C-alpha positions as a Markdown table, in Angstrom:
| # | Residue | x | y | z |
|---|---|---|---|---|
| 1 | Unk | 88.3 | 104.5 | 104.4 |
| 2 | Unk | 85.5 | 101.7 | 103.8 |
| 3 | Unk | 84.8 | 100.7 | 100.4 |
| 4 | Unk | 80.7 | 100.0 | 99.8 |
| 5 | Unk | 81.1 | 96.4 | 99.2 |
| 6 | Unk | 77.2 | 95.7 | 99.0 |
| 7 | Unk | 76.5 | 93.7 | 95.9 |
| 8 | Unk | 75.0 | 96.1 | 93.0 |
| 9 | Unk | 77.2 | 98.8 | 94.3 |
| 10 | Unk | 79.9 | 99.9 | 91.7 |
| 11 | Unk | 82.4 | 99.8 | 94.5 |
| 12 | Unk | 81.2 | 95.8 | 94.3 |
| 13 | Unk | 80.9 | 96.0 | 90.3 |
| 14 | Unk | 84.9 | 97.4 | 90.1 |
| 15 | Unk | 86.3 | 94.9 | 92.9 |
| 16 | Unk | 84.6 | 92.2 | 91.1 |
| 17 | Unk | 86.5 | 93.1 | 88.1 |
| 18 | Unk | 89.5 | 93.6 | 89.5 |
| 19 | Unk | 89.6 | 90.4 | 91.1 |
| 20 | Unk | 88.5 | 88.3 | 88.5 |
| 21 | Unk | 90.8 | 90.0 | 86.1 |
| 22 | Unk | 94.2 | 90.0 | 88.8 |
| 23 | Unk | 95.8 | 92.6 | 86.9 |
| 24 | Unk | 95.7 | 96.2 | 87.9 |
| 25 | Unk | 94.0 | 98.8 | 85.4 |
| 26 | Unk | 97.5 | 100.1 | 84.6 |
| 27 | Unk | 98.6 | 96.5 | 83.9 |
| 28 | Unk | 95.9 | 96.1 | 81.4 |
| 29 | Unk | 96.3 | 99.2 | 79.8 |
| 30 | Unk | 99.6 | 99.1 | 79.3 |
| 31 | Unk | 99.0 | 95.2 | 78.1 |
| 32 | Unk | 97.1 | 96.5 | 75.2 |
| 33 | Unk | 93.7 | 94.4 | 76.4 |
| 34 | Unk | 90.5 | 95.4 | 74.6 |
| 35 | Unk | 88.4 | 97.5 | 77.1 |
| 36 | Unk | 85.4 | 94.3 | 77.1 |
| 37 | Unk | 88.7 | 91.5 | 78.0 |
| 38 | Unk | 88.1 | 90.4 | 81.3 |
| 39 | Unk | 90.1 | 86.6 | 81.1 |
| 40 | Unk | 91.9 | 85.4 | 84.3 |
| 41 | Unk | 95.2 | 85.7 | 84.7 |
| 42 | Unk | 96.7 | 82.0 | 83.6 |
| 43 | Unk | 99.9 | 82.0 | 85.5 |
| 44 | Unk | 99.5 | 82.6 | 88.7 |
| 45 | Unk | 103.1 | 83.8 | 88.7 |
| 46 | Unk | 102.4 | 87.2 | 86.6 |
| 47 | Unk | 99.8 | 87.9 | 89.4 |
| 48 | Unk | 102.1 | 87.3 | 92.1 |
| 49 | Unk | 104.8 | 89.4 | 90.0 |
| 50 | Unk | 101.7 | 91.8 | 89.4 |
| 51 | Unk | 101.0 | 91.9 | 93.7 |
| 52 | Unk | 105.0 | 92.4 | 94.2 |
| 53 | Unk | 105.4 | 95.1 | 92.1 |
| 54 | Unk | 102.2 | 96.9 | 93.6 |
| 55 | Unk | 103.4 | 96.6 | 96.9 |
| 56 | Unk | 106.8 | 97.9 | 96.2 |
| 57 | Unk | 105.2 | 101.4 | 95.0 |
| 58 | Unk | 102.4 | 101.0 | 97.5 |
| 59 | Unk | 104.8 | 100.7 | 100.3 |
| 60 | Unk | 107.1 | 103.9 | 99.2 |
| 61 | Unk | 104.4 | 106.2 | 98.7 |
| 62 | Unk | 103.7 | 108.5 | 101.6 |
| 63 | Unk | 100.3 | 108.7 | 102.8 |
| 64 | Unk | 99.0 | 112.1 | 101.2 |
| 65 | Unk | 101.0 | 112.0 | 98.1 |
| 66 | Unk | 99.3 | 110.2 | 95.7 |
| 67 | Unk | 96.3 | 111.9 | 93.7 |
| 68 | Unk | 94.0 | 108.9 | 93.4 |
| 69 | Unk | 93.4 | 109.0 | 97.5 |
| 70 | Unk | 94.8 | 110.9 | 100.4 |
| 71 | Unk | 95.5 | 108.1 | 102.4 |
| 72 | Unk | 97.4 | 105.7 | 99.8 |
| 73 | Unk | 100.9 | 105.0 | 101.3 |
| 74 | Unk | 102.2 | 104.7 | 104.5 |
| 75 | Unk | 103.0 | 107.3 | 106.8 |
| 76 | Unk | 106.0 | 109.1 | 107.4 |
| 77 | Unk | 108.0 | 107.0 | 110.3 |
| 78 | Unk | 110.6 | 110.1 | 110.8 |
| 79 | Unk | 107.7 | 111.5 | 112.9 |
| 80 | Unk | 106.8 | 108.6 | 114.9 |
| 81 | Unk | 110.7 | 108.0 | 116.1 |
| 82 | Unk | 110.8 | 110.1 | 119.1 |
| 83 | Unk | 107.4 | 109.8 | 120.6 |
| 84 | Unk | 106.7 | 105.7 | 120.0 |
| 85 | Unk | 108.1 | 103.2 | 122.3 |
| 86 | Unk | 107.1 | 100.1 | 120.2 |
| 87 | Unk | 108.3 | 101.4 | 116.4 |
| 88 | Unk | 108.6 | 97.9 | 114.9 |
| 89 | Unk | 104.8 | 97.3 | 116.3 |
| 90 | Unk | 103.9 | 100.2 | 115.1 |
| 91 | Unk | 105.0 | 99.7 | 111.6 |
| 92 | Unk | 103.9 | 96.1 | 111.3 |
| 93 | Unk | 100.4 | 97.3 | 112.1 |
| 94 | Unk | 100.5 | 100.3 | 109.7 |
| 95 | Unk | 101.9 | 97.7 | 106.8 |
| 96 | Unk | 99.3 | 95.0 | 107.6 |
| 97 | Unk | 96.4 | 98.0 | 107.6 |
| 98 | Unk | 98.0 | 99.7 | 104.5 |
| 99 | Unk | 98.0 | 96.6 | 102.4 |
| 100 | Unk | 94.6 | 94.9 | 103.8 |
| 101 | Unk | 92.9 | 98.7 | 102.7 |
| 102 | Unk | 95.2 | 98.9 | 98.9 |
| 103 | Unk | 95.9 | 95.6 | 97.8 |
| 104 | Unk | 92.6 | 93.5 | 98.1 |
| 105 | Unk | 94.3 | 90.5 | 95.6 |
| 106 | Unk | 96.3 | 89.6 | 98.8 |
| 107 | Unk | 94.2 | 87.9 | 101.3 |
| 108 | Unk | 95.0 | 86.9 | 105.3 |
| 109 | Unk | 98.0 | 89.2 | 105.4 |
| 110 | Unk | 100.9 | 88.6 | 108.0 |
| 111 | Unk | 103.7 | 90.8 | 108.8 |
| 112 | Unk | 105.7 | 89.9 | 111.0 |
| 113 | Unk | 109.4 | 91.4 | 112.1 |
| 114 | Unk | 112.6 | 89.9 | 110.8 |
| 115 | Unk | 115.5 | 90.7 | 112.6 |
| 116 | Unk | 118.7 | 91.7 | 111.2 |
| 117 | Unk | 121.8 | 91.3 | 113.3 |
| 118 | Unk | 124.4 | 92.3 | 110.7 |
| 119 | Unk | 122.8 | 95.1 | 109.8 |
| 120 | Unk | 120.7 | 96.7 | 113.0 |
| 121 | Unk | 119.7 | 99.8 | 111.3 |
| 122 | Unk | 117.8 | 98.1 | 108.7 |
| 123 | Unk | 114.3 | 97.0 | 109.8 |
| 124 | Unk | 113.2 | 93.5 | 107.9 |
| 125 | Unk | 109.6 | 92.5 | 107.7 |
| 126 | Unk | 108.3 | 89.4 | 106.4 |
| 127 | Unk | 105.1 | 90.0 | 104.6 |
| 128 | Unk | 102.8 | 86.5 | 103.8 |
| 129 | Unk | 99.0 | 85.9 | 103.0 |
| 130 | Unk | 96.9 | 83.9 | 100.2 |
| 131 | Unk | 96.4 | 85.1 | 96.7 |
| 132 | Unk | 92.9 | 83.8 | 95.0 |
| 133 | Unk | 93.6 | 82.0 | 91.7 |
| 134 | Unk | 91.4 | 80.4 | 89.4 |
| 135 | Unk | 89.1 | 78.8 | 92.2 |
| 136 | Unk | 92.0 | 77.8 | 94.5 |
| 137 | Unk | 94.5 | 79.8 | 97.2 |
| 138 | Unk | 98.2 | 80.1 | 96.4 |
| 139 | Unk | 100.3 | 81.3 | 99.1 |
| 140 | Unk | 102.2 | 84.0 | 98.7 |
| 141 | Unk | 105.4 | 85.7 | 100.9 |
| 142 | Unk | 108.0 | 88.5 | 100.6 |
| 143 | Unk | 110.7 | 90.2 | 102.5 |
| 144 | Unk | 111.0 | 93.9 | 102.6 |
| 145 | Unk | 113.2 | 95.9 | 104.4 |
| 146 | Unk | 113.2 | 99.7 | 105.6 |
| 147 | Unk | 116.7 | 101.3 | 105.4 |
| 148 | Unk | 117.8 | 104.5 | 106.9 |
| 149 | Unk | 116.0 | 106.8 | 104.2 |
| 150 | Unk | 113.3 | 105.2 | 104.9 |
| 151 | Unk | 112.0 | 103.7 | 101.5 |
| 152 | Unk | 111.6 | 99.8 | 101.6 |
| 153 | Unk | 113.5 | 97.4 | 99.4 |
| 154 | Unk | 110.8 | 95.2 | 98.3 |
């Protein structure tokens, strides 16, 4: 799915928005904000709490589950298991795609595979790129892991 990013589109109004604000609509909502508040986030921490916590429910939702768009999520892994001879590749790439196309506050995204020799069944990823911040970049970097049900701990 492409977003219409040409400026004067709504797509380009909303993004704006969204990015200048850092929180997500929910966030704002639930914060109480008037409807016309469109401040910056000061601490760059609540944004980068505010990404985390995104990503956790972004990255346990299975493509075609959510209302708001069919392909929110990730796919189900179960039924890639037997017919894919590089899984970990596989899952880094759908990760990287999945957060570049959900979670625009997080910019240059990296994921890269963490291996975990006391526990082999778990599958560890290292997730990294830059969050925008009140003009300047602030790195930003998490572990997740995928256990046998298949949900990641973020």
């Amino acid at each position: 799915m492409e977003i219409n990013k040409r400026p004067g589109s709504l797509a380009a109004f909303f993004l704006e928005c969204y990015m200048e604000k850092g929180y997500r609509l929910l966030e704002r909502i639930e914060l109480g904000e008037p409807k016309n508040c469109y401040e910056k986030v000061v601490s760059h921490k609540h944004l980068i709490e505010s990404i985390h916590l995104h990503l956790a429910d972004l990255l346990n939702t299975h493509a075609g589950n959510a209302m708001i768009d069919g392909e929110y999520g990730l796919p189900d892994f179960n039924d890639v298991l037997s017919n894919n001879t590089n899984l970990v590749r596989h899952i880094q790439k759908n990760i990287t795609s999945t957060i570049e196309s959900f979670e625009p506050r997080l910019r240059s995204v990296e994921v890269h595979y963490r291996e975990n020799h006391n526990n082999p069944l778990q599958l560890g990823f290292g997730i990294c790129g830059e969050v925008l911040h009140n003009g300047g970049k602030v790195p930003m970097s998490i572990d997740v892991y995928m256990g046998t049900d298949g949900q990641f701990n973020v």
